mmCIF file of N, CA and C in Angstrom:
data_model
loop_
_atom_site.group_PDB
_atom_site.id
_atom_site.type_symbol
_atom_site.label_atom_id
_atom_site.label_comp_id
_atom_site.label_asym_id
_atom_site.label_seq_id
_atom_site.Cartn_x
_atom_site.Cartn_y
_atom_site.Cartn_z
ATOM 1 N N MET A 1166 6.143 39.502 -15.120
ATOM 2 C CA MET A 1166 7.828 39.340 -14.835
ATOM 3 C C MET A 1166 8.367 38.939 -13.765
ATOM 4 N N ASN A 1167 8.990 37.811 -13.650
ATOM 5 C CA ASN A 1167 8.983 37.112 -12.931
ATOM 6 C C ASN A 1167 10.260 37.371 -11.812
ATOM 7 N N THR A 1168 10.233 37.855 -10.816
ATOM 8 C CA THR A 1168 11.804 38.689 -10.045
ATOM 9 C C THR A 1168 12.185 37.302 -9.066
ATOM 10 N N HIS A 1169 11.916 36.223 -8.848
ATOM 11 C CA HIS A 1169 12.796 35.108 -8.207
ATOM 12 C C HIS A 1169 13.643 35.029 -8.814
ATOM 13 N N ASP A 1170 14.467 34.314 -7.770
ATOM 14 C CA ASP A 1170 16.252 34.284 -8.105
ATOM 15 C C ASP A 1170 16.372 32.299 -8.317
ATOM 16 N N HIS A 1171 16.455 31.973 -9.090
ATOM 17 C CA HIS A 1171 16.208 30.587 -8.852
ATOM 18 C C HIS A 1171 18.022 29.797 -9.273
ATOM 19 N N SER A 1172 18.800 31.092 -9.268
ATOM 20 C CA SER A 1172 19.902 30.404 -9.393
ATOM 21 C C SER A 1172 20.540 29.264 -8.173
ATOM 22 N N PHE A 1173 21.201 28.541 -8.107
ATOM 23 C CA PHE A 1173 21.325 27.323 -7.218
ATOM 24 C C PHE A 1173 22.888 27.482 -6.288
ATOM 25 N N ALA A 1174 22.685 27.375 -5.161
ATOM 26 C CA ALA A 1174 23.683 27.413 -4.240
ATOM 27 C C ALA A 1174 23.554 26.055 -3.278
ATOM 28 N N ALA A 1175 25.071 25.173 -2.798
ATOM 29 C CA ALA A 1175 24.891 24.465 -1.982
ATOM 30 C C ALA A 1175 25.970 24.522 -0.910
ATOM 31 N N GLU A 1176 25.667 25.033 0.128
ATOM 32 C CA GLU A 1176 26.743 25.419 1.582
ATOM 33 C C GLU A 1176 26.676 23.978 2.010
ATOM 34 N N ALA A 1177 27.651 23.174 2.095
ATOM 35 C CA ALA A 1177 27.792 22.507 3.122
ATOM 36 C C ALA A 1177 28.996 22.525 4.156
ATOM 37 N N VAL A 1178 28.402 22.072 5.396
ATOM 38 C CA VAL A 1178 28.892 22.388 6.835
ATOM 39 C C VAL A 1178 28.981 21.360 7.740
ATOM 40 N N THR A 1179 30.143 20.710 8.204
ATOM 41 C CA THR A 1179 29.822 19.560 9.105
ATOM 42 C C THR A 1179 29.504 20.047 10.400
ATOM 43 N N ALA A 1180 28.932 19.578 10.965
ATOM 44 C CA ALA A 1180 28.021 19.435 12.556
ATOM 45 C C ALA A 1180 29.193 19.432 13.511
ATOM 46 N N ALA A 1181 29.076 19.720 14.419
ATOM 47 C CA ALA A 1181 29.769 19.063 15.832
ATOM 48 C C ALA A 1181 29.507 17.622 16.181
ATOM 49 N N ASP A 1182 28.524 17.165 15.433
ATOM 50 C CA ASP A 1182 28.212 15.696 15.871
ATOM 51 C C ASP A 1182 28.719 14.369 14.817
ATOM 52 N N GLY A 1183 29.371 15.373 13.771
ATOM 53 C CA GLY A 1183 30.198 14.644 12.560
ATOM 54 C C GLY A 1183 29.001 15.070 11.688
ATOM 55 N N THR A 1184 28.160 15.024 11.676
ATOM 56 C CA THR A 1184 26.871 15.072 10.083
ATOM 57 C C THR A 1184 27.133 15.798 9.334
ATOM 58 N N LEU A 1185 27.059 15.718 7.968
ATOM 59 C CA LEU A 1185 26.906 16.618 6.805
ATOM 60 C C LEU A 1185 26.077 17.214 6.874
ATOM 61 N N ARG A 1186 25.614 18.648 6.511
ATOM 62 C CA ARG A 1186 24.560 18.915 6.477
ATOM 63 C C ARG A 1186 24.854 20.348 5.067
ATOM 64 N N VAL A 1187 23.907 20.161 4.287
ATOM 65 C CA VAL A 1187 24.289 20.661 3.051
ATOM 66 C C VAL A 1187 22.934 21.426 2.735
ATOM 67 N N HIS A 1188 22.924 22.617 2.688
ATOM 68 C CA HIS A 1188 21.892 23.743 2.686
ATOM 69 C C HIS A 1188 21.976 23.900 1.009
ATOM 70 N N LEU A 1189 20.508 23.709 0.335
ATOM 71 C CA LEU A 1189 20.345 23.895 -1.186
ATOM 72 C C LEU A 1189 19.250 25.009 -1.221
ATOM 73 N N ALA A 1190 19.596 25.901 -2.321
ATOM 74 C CA ALA A 1190 18.662 26.789 -2.658
ATOM 75 C C ALA A 1190 18.927 27.319 -4.052
ATOM 76 N N GLY A 1191 17.546 27.134 -4.845
ATOM 77 C CA GLY A 1191 17.146 27.319 -6.004
ATOM 78 C C GLY A 1191 17.090 26.262 -6.904
ATOM 79 N N ASP A 1192 17.187 26.016 -8.197
ATOM 80 C CA ASP A 1192 16.806 25.116 -8.857
ATOM 81 C C ASP A 1192 18.134 23.923 -9.147
ATOM 82 N N LEU A 1193 17.454 22.733 -8.577
ATOM 83 C CA LEU A 1193 18.344 21.682 -8.579
ATOM 84 C C LEU A 1193 18.012 21.411 -9.947
ATOM 85 N N ALA A 1194 19.183 21.150 -11.327
ATOM 86 C CA ALA A 1194 18.643 21.332 -12.770
ATOM 87 C C ALA A 1194 19.946 20.751 -13.024
ATOM 88 N N TRP A 1195 20.123 20.385 -14.378
ATOM 89 C CA TRP A 1195 21.201 20.352 -15.286
ATOM 90 C C TRP A 1195 22.532 20.923 -15.572
ATOM 91 N N ASP A 1196 22.285 22.214 -14.881
ATOM 92 C CA ASP A 1196 23.107 23.117 -14.923
ATOM 93 C C ASP A 1196 23.641 23.378 -13.517
ATOM 94 N N SER A 1197 23.424 22.622 -12.650
ATOM 95 C CA SER A 1197 23.844 22.903 -11.103
ATOM 96 C C SER A 1197 23.660 21.481 -10.222
ATOM 97 N N ALA A 1198 23.791 20.709 -10.990
ATOM 98 C CA ALA A 1198 24.080 18.765 -10.668
ATOM 99 C C ALA A 1198 25.137 18.647 -10.401
ATOM 100 N N ASP A 1199 26.052 19.293 -10.679
ATOM 101 C CA ASP A 1199 27.807 18.961 -10.830
ATOM 102 C C ASP A 1199 27.705 19.145 -9.475
ATOM 103 N N GLU A 1200 27.477 20.394 -9.192
ATOM 104 C CA GLU A 1200 27.774 21.548 -8.097
ATOM 105 C C GLU A 1200 27.629 21.171 -6.325
ATOM 106 N N LEU A 1201 26.777 20.004 -6.624
ATOM 107 C CA LEU A 1201 25.788 19.742 -5.748
ATOM 108 C C LEU A 1201 26.758 18.748 -5.171
ATOM 109 N N LEU A 1202 26.963 17.597 -6.203
ATOM 110 C CA LEU A 1202 27.828 16.233 -6.280
ATOM 111 C C LEU A 1202 29.446 17.054 -5.738
ATOM 112 N N ASP A 1203 29.498 18.130 -6.674
ATOM 113 C CA ASP A 1203 31.033 18.391 -6.399
ATOM 114 C C ASP A 1203 31.582 18.786 -4.492
ATOM 115 N N ALA A 1204 30.060 19.701 -3.936
ATOM 116 C CA ALA A 1204 30.316 19.571 -2.935
ATOM 117 C C ALA A 1204 30.317 18.759 -1.568
ATOM 118 N N VAL A 1205 29.535 17.789 -1.964
ATOM 119 C CA VAL A 1205 29.424 16.739 -1.399
ATOM 120 C C VAL A 1205 30.892 15.403 -1.101
ATOM 121 N N ARG A 1206 31.129 15.417 -2.748
ATOM 122 C CA ARG A 1206 32.189 14.724 -2.509
ATOM 123 C C ARG A 1206 33.254 15.222 -1.977
ATOM 124 N N THR A 1207 33.655 16.528 -1.968
ATOM 125 C CA THR A 1207 34.803 17.305 -1.238
ATOM 126 C C THR A 1207 34.497 17.160 0.006
ATOM 127 N N ARG A 1208 33.747 17.099 0.610
ATOM 128 C CA ARG A 1208 33.857 16.477 1.803
ATOM 129 C C ARG A 1208 33.941 15.320 2.503
ATOM 130 N N LEU A 1209 33.397 14.308 1.330
ATOM 131 C CA LEU A 1209 33.462 13.015 1.966
ATOM 132 C C LEU A 1209 35.110 12.489 1.858
ATOM 133 N N ALA A 1210 35.713 13.515 0.849
ATOM 134 C CA ALA A 1210 37.495 12.880 0.902
ATOM 135 C C ALA A 1210 38.146 14.126 1.737
ATOM 136 N N THR A 1211 37.494 14.617 2.601
ATOM 137 C CA THR A 1211 38.876 15.217 3.733
ATOM 138 C C THR A 1211 38.197 15.368 4.651
ATOM 139 N N GLY A 1212 38.853 14.854 5.774
ATOM 140 C CA GLY A 1212 38.298 14.264 6.743
ATOM 141 C C GLY A 1212 37.748 13.428 7.375
ATOM 142 N N PRO A 1213 37.366 13.094 8.405
ATOM 143 C CA PRO A 1213 36.424 11.446 8.582
ATOM 144 C C PRO A 1213 35.016 12.011 8.202
ATOM 145 N N ARG A 1214 34.664 10.196 6.996
ATOM 146 C CA ARG A 1214 33.641 10.167 6.527
ATOM 147 C C ARG A 1214 32.048 10.330 7.620
ATOM 148 N N PRO A 1215 31.417 11.225 7.533
ATOM 149 C CA PRO A 1215 30.092 11.419 7.948
ATOM 150 C C PRO A 1215 29.278 9.852 8.173
ATOM 151 N N SER A 1216 28.423 9.961 9.082
ATOM 152 C CA SER A 1216 27.504 8.664 8.885
ATOM 153 C C SER A 1216 26.273 9.030 8.218
ATOM 154 N N ASP A 1217 25.986 10.410 8.574
ATOM 155 C CA ASP A 1217 24.596 11.058 7.969
ATOM 156 C C ASP A 1217 24.890 12.059 7.372
ATOM 157 N N VAL A 1218 24.382 12.353 6.165
ATOM 158 C CA VAL A 1218 24.187 13.401 5.062
ATOM 159 C C VAL A 1218 23.286 14.011 5.376
ATOM 160 N N ARG A 1219 22.835 15.046 5.609
ATOM 161 C CA ARG A 1219 21.316 15.409 5.382
ATOM 162 C C ARG A 1219 21.736 16.742 4.492
ATOM 163 N N LEU A 1220 20.314 16.823 3.748
ATOM 164 C CA LEU A 1220 20.309 17.861 2.502
ATOM 165 C C LEU A 1220 18.977 18.331 2.969
ATOM 166 N N ASP A 1221 19.145 19.588 3.119
ATOM 167 C CA ASP A 1221 17.818 20.670 3.583
ATOM 168 C C ASP A 1221 17.383 21.336 2.246
ATOM 169 N N CYS A 1222 16.382 20.964 1.848
ATOM 170 C CA CYS A 1222 16.076 21.078 0.433
ATOM 171 C C CYS A 1222 14.499 21.525 0.486
ATOM 172 N N GLY A 1223 14.647 22.755 2.036
ATOM 173 C CA GLY A 1223 13.125 23.962 1.619
ATOM 174 C C GLY A 1223 13.524 24.968 1.164
ATOM 175 N N ARG A 1224 14.688 24.970 0.871
ATOM 176 C CA ARG A 1224 15.025 26.524 -0.141
ATOM 177 C C ARG A 1224 14.892 25.828 -1.648
ATOM 178 N N MET A 1225 14.953 24.793 -1.864
ATOM 179 C CA MET A 1225 15.069 24.492 -3.323
ATOM 180 C C MET A 1225 13.880 24.791 -4.313
ATOM 181 N N THR A 1226 14.004 25.411 -5.404
ATOM 182 C CA THR A 1226 12.502 25.916 -6.060
ATOM 183 C C THR A 1226 12.655 24.922 -7.492
ATOM 184 N N LEU A 1227 13.201 24.044 -7.676
ATOM 185 C CA LEU A 1227 12.831 23.282 -8.724
ATOM 186 C C LEU A 1227 13.602 21.793 -8.794
ATOM 187 N N CYS A 1228 13.298 20.955 -9.303
ATOM 188 C CA CYS A 1228 14.333 19.800 -9.175
ATOM 189 C C CYS A 1228 13.939 19.246 -10.657
ATOM 190 N N ASP A 1229 14.568 19.234 -11.742
ATOM 191 C CA ASP A 1229 14.663 18.544 -12.742
ATOM 192 C C ASP A 1229 15.300 17.127 -12.595
ATOM 193 N N SER A 1230 15.333 16.427 -14.071
ATOM 194 C CA SER A 1230 16.172 15.020 -14.508
ATOM 195 C C SER A 1230 16.805 14.737 -13.844
ATOM 196 N N MET A 1231 18.022 16.037 -14.384
ATOM 197 C CA MET A 1231 19.049 15.937 -14.010
ATOM 198 C C MET A 1231 19.266 16.147 -12.665
ATOM 199 N N GLY A 1232 18.430 17.060 -12.047
ATOM 200 C CA GLY A 1232 18.754 17.305 -10.408
ATOM 201 C C GLY A 1232 18.500 15.388 -9.747
ATOM 202 N N LEU A 1233 17.091 14.940 -10.505
ATOM 203 C CA LEU A 1233 16.825 13.536 -9.457
ATOM 204 C C LEU A 1233 18.293 13.147 -9.862
ATOM 205 N N SER A 1234 18.632 12.805 -11.081
ATOM 206 C CA SER A 1234 19.576 11.965 -10.885
ATOM 207 C C SER A 1234 20.955 12.126 -10.389
ATOM 208 N N ALA A 1235 20.933 13.847 -9.900
ATOM 209 C CA ALA A 1235 22.275 14.016 -8.915
ATOM 210 C C ALA A 1235 22.038 13.616 -7.256
ATOM 211 N N LEU A 1236 20.319 13.538 -7.481
ATOM 212 C CA LEU A 1236 20.083 12.949 -5.925
ATOM 213 C C LEU A 1236 20.277 11.585 -5.791
ATOM 214 N N LEU A 1237 19.657 10.939 -6.604
ATOM 215 C CA LEU A 1237 20.420 9.382 -7.177
ATOM 216 C C LEU A 1237 22.272 9.104 -7.152
ATOM 217 N N ALA A 1238 22.639 10.170 -7.619
ATOM 218 C CA ALA A 1238 23.826 9.484 -8.065
ATOM 219 C C ALA A 1238 25.025 10.256 -6.137
ATOM 220 N N LEU A 1239 24.274 10.939 -5.401
ATOM 221 C CA LEU A 1239 24.763 11.259 -4.390
ATOM 222 C C LEU A 1239 23.927 9.941 -3.124
ATOM 223 N N HIS A 1240 23.187 9.542 -3.153
ATOM 224 C CA HIS A 1240 22.736 8.172 -2.635
ATOM 225 C C HIS A 1240 23.875 7.451 -2.990
ATOM 226 N N ARG A 1241 24.293 6.877 -3.943
ATOM 227 C CA ARG A 1241 25.022 6.062 -4.167
ATOM 228 C C ARG A 1241 25.940 6.391 -3.624
ATOM 229 N N LEU A 1242 27.075 7.634 -3.667
ATOM 230 C CA LEU A 1242 28.506 7.920 -3.375
ATOM 231 C C LEU A 1242 28.209 8.189 -1.869
ATOM 232 N N VAL A 1243 27.294 8.553 -1.171
ATOM 233 C CA VAL A 1243 26.736 8.479 0.302
ATOM 234 C C VAL A 1243 26.861 7.053 0.899
ATOM 235 N N SER A 1244 26.085 5.632 0.471
ATOM 236 C CA SER A 1244 26.132 4.575 1.006
ATOM 237 C C SER A 1244 27.187 3.807 0.991
ATOM 238 N N ALA A 1245 28.321 4.219 -0.394
ATOM 239 C CA ALA A 1245 29.021 3.998 -0.566
ATOM 240 C C ALA A 1245 30.373 4.282 0.466
ATOM 241 N N ALA A 1246 30.269 5.566 0.836
ATOM 242 C CA ALA A 1246 30.811 6.149 2.335
ATOM 243 C C ALA A 1246 30.853 5.489 3.310
ATOM 244 N N GLY A 1247 29.606 4.433 3.248
ATOM 245 C CA GLY A 1247 28.930 3.833 4.580
ATOM 246 C C GLY A 1247 27.963 4.923 5.738
ATOM 247 N N GLY A 1248 27.559 5.981 4.678
ATOM 248 C CA GLY A 1248 26.702 6.801 5.315
ATOM 249 C C GLY A 1248 25.400 6.747 4.869
ATOM 250 N N ARG A 1249 24.123 7.610 5.404
ATOM 251 C CA ARG A 1249 22.800 7.702 5.452
ATOM 252 C C ARG A 1249 22.576 8.872 4.691
ATOM 253 N N LEU A 1250 21.905 8.951 3.359
ATOM 254 C CA LEU A 1250 21.474 10.231 3.073
ATOM 255 C C LEU A 1250 20.000 10.720 3.635
ATOM 256 N N HIS A 1251 19.714 11.588 3.873
ATOM 257 C CA HIS A 1251 18.511 12.072 4.189
ATOM 258 C C HIS A 1251 18.226 13.361 3.461
ATOM 259 N N LEU A 1252 17.058 13.594 2.979
ATOM 260 C CA LEU A 1252 16.470 14.430 2.617
ATOM 261 C C LEU A 1252 15.401 15.216 3.202
ATOM 262 N N ASP A 1253 15.943 16.459 3.726
ATOM 263 C CA ASP A 1253 14.801 17.422 4.495
ATOM 264 C C ASP A 1253 14.301 18.747 4.234
ATOM 265 N N HIS A 1254 13.438 18.671 4.815
ATOM 266 C CA HIS A 1254 12.349 20.105 4.532
ATOM 267 C C HIS A 1254 11.876 19.671 3.317
ATOM 268 N N ARG A 1255 11.491 18.443 2.583
ATOM 269 C CA ARG A 1255 11.018 18.367 0.900
ATOM 270 C C ARG A 1255 10.090 19.443 0.771
ATOM 271 N N PRO A 1256 10.245 19.908 -0.257
ATOM 272 C CA PRO A 1256 8.793 20.727 -0.922
ATOM 273 C C PRO A 1256 8.095 19.776 -1.590
ATOM 274 N N ALA A 1257 6.779 20.229 -1.625
ATOM 275 C CA ALA A 1257 6.082 18.819 -2.302
ATOM 276 C C ALA A 1257 6.267 18.782 -3.644
ATOM 277 N N PHE A 1258 6.495 19.876 -4.458
ATOM 278 C CA PHE A 1258 7.254 19.385 -5.860
ATOM 279 C C PHE A 1258 8.139 17.776 -6.099
ATOM 280 N N LEU A 1259 9.086 18.174 -4.963
ATOM 281 C CA LEU A 1259 10.580 17.280 -4.500
ATOM 282 C C LEU A 1259 9.357 15.793 -4.712
ATOM 283 N N ASP A 1260 8.517 15.919 -3.645
ATOM 284 C CA ASP A 1260 8.077 14.725 -2.856
ATOM 285 C C ASP A 1260 7.251 14.102 -4.117
ATOM 286 N N ARG A 1261 6.393 14.549 -5.230
ATOM 287 C CA ARG A 1261 5.985 14.650 -6.312
ATOM 288 C C ARG A 1261 6.680 13.902 -7.002
ATOM 289 N N LEU A 1262 7.681 14.615 -7.231
ATOM 290 C CA LEU A 1262 8.887 13.720 -8.667
ATOM 291 C C LEU A 1262 9.178 12.792 -8.231
ATOM 292 N N LEU A 1263 9.843 12.717 -6.637
ATOM 293 C CA LEU A 1263 10.144 11.173 -6.526
ATOM 294 C C LEU A 1263 8.852 9.983 -6.420
ATOM 295 N N LEU A 1264 7.779 10.491 -6.116
ATOM 296 C CA LEU A 1264 6.618 9.598 -6.103
ATOM 297 C C LEU A 1264 6.101 8.948 -7.192
ATOM 298 N N LEU A 1265 6.206 9.995 -8.487
ATOM 299 C CA LEU A 1265 5.910 9.973 -9.773
ATOM 300 C C LEU A 1265 7.350 8.895 -10.812
ATOM 301 N N THR A 1266 8.402 9.227 -9.916
ATOM 302 C CA THR A 1266 9.561 8.647 -11.079
ATOM 303 C C THR A 1266 9.449 7.176 -10.125
ATOM 304 N N GLY A 1267 8.611 6.888 -8.983
ATOM 305 C CA GLY A 1267 9.652 5.678 -7.918
ATOM 306 C C GLY A 1267 10.715 5.635 -7.537
ATOM 307 N N THR A 1268 11.265 7.132 -6.860
ATOM 308 C CA THR A 1268 12.293 7.245 -6.465
ATOM 309 C C THR A 1268 12.286 7.604 -4.901
ATOM 310 N N HIS A 1269 11.013 7.502 -4.360
ATOM 311 C CA HIS A 1269 10.380 8.119 -2.948
ATOM 312 C C HIS A 1269 11.199 7.385 -1.807
ATOM 313 N N GLU A 1270 10.673 5.991 -2.145
ATOM 314 C CA GLU A 1270 11.253 4.662 -1.011
ATOM 315 C C GLU A 1270 12.587 4.903 -1.380
ATOM 316 N N HIS A 1271 12.955 4.837 -2.094
ATOM 317 C CA HIS A 1271 14.642 4.637 -2.536
ATOM 318 C C HIS A 1271 15.443 5.605 -1.767
ATOM 319 N N LEU A 1272 15.032 6.850 -1.845
ATOM 320 C CA LEU A 1272 15.584 8.413 -1.494
ATOM 321 C C LEU A 1272 15.377 8.501 0.282
ATOM 322 N N THR A 1273 14.207 8.360 0.182
ATOM 323 C CA THR A 1273 13.837 8.630 1.592
ATOM 324 C C THR A 1273 13.569 7.535 2.949
ATOM 325 N N GLY A 1274 13.925 6.162 2.248
ATOM 326 C CA GLY A 1274 13.840 4.903 2.787
ATOM 327 C C GLY A 1274 12.274 4.751 3.183
ATOM 328 N N ARG A 1275 11.537 5.461 2.728
ATOM 329 C CA ARG A 1275 9.727 5.523 3.494
ATOM 330 C C ARG A 1275 8.881 5.003 2.166
ATOM 331 N N PRO A 1276 7.957 3.832 2.214
ATOM 332 C CA PRO A 1276 7.248 3.863 1.091
ATOM 333 C C PRO A 1276 6.081 4.515 1.189
ATOM 334 N N GLY A 1277 5.359 4.457 -0.137
ATOM 335 C CA GLY A 1277 4.097 5.268 -0.098
ATOM 336 C C GLY A 1277 3.872 6.700 -0.184
ATOM 337 N N ALA A 1278 3.040 7.101 -0.124
ATOM 338 C CA ALA A 1278 2.604 8.739 -0.056
ATOM 339 C C ALA A 1278 3.178 9.334 1.296
ATOM 340 N N ALA A 1279 3.547 10.420 0.591
ATOM 341 C CA ALA A 1279 4.633 11.519 1.735
ATOM 342 C C ALA A 1279 3.147 12.444 1.724
ATOM 343 N N GLY A 1280 3.715 13.278 2.966
ATOM 344 C CA GLY A 1280 3.212 14.263 3.326
ATOM 345 C C GLY A 1280 3.394 15.069 4.650
ATOM 346 N N PRO A 1281 1.879 15.754 5.094
ATOM 347 C CA PRO A 1281 2.776 16.651 6.196
ATOM 348 C C PRO A 1281 2.866 15.410 7.695
ATOM 349 N N ALA A 1282 1.835 14.432 7.508
ATOM 350 C CA ALA A 1282 2.669 13.110 9.005
ATOM 351 C C ALA A 1282 3.840 12.687 7.914
ATOM 352 N N ASP A 1283 4.584 12.966 7.428
ATOM 353 C CA ASP A 1283 5.838 12.497 7.118
ATOM 354 C C ASP A 1283 7.022 13.288 7.758
ATOM 355 N N ARG A 1284 6.751 14.881 8.075
ATOM 356 C CA ARG A 1284 7.484 15.231 8.421
ATOM 357 C C ARG A 1284 7.684 15.582 9.853
ATOM 358 N N VAL A 1285 9.130 15.320 10.157
ATOM 359 C CA VAL A 1285 9.384 15.056 12.160
ATOM 360 C C VAL A 1285 10.109 16.740 12.224
ATOM 361 N N PRO A 1286 9.971 16.769 13.824
ATOM 362 C CA PRO A 1286 10.326 18.129 13.936
ATOM 363 C C PRO A 1286 11.546 18.745 13.781
ATOM 364 N N ASP A 1287 12.245 17.701 13.727
ATOM 365 C CA ASP A 1287 14.274 17.641 13.821
ATOM 366 C C ASP A 1287 14.174 18.230 11.893
ATOM 367 N N GLY A 1288 12.822 18.043 11.298
ATOM 368 C CA GLY A 1288 13.314 18.309 9.558
ATOM 369 C C GLY A 1288 13.380 17.076 8.944
ATOM 370 N N GLY A 1289 13.997 16.026 9.813
ATOM 371 C CA GLY A 1289 13.671 14.535 9.042
ATOM 372 C C GLY A 1289 12.362 14.267 8.354
ATOM 373 N N THR A 1290 12.532 12.909 8.297
ATOM 374 C CA THR A 1290 11.191 12.298 7.900
ATOM 375 C C THR A 1290 11.026 10.923 8.171
ATOM 376 N N SER A 1291 9.986 11.078 8.145
ATOM 377 C CA SER A 1291 9.651 9.613 8.620
ATOM 378 C C SER A 1291 8.177 8.880 8.092
ATOM 379 N N GLY A 1292 7.347 8.087 8.107
ATOM 380 C CA GLY A 1292 6.499 7.329 7.764
ATOM 381 C C GLY A 1292 5.197 7.290 8.675
ATOM 382 N N PRO A 1293 5.161 6.372 8.748
ATOM 383 C CA PRO A 1293 3.617 6.290 9.584
ATOM 384 C C PRO A 1293 4.271 5.568 10.717
ATOM 385 N N GLY A 1294 5.204 4.625 10.955
ATOM 386 C CA GLY A 1294 5.943 3.870 11.790
ATOM 387 C C GLY A 1294 6.600 4.828 12.772
ATOM 388 N N GLY A 1295 6.876 6.177 12.391
ATOM 389 C CA GLY A 1295 7.729 7.003 13.065
ATOM 390 C C GLY A 1295 8.801 7.586 12.692
ATOM 391 N N PRO A 1296 9.728 8.305 13.486
ATOM 392 C CA PRO A 1296 11.191 8.204 12.656
ATOM 393 C C PRO A 1296 11.551 7.548 12.761
ATOM 394 N N ARG A 1297 12.492 7.039 11.794
ATOM 395 C CA ARG A 1297 13.585 6.331 11.339
ATOM 396 C C ARG A 1297 15.092 6.504 12.155
ATOM 397 N N SER A 1298 15.542 5.145 12.677
ATOM 398 C CA SER A 1298 16.957 5.424 13.628
ATOM 399 C C SER A 1298 18.111 5.410 12.627
#
């Protein structure tokens, strides 16, 4: 019997520096993708638009094809608003999904394989050339 709770939660908070931080937990799947998009859309529609939207994926437990679709839609939404989307604390399964679907570079801004070297201390991602500004 599995006792893990895989329900989804997306908590969006605007930090003092204006960055929109969205903490994800649970399964980003067909039944929760709209919740993520709505949380960010609401924040983008009210107040000043953030230059950075940081998704903390550290507590994400699953990302299915609809979850990936939501991440791609979110990338378009944030880019259209003049911001940059960051996927912080990506679990290994998310990196595998991004690499298998050819969306890794598009969503992270970094080519090639992801791994421990891609993690930077602030929770962002970087590649072989170091953190991206």
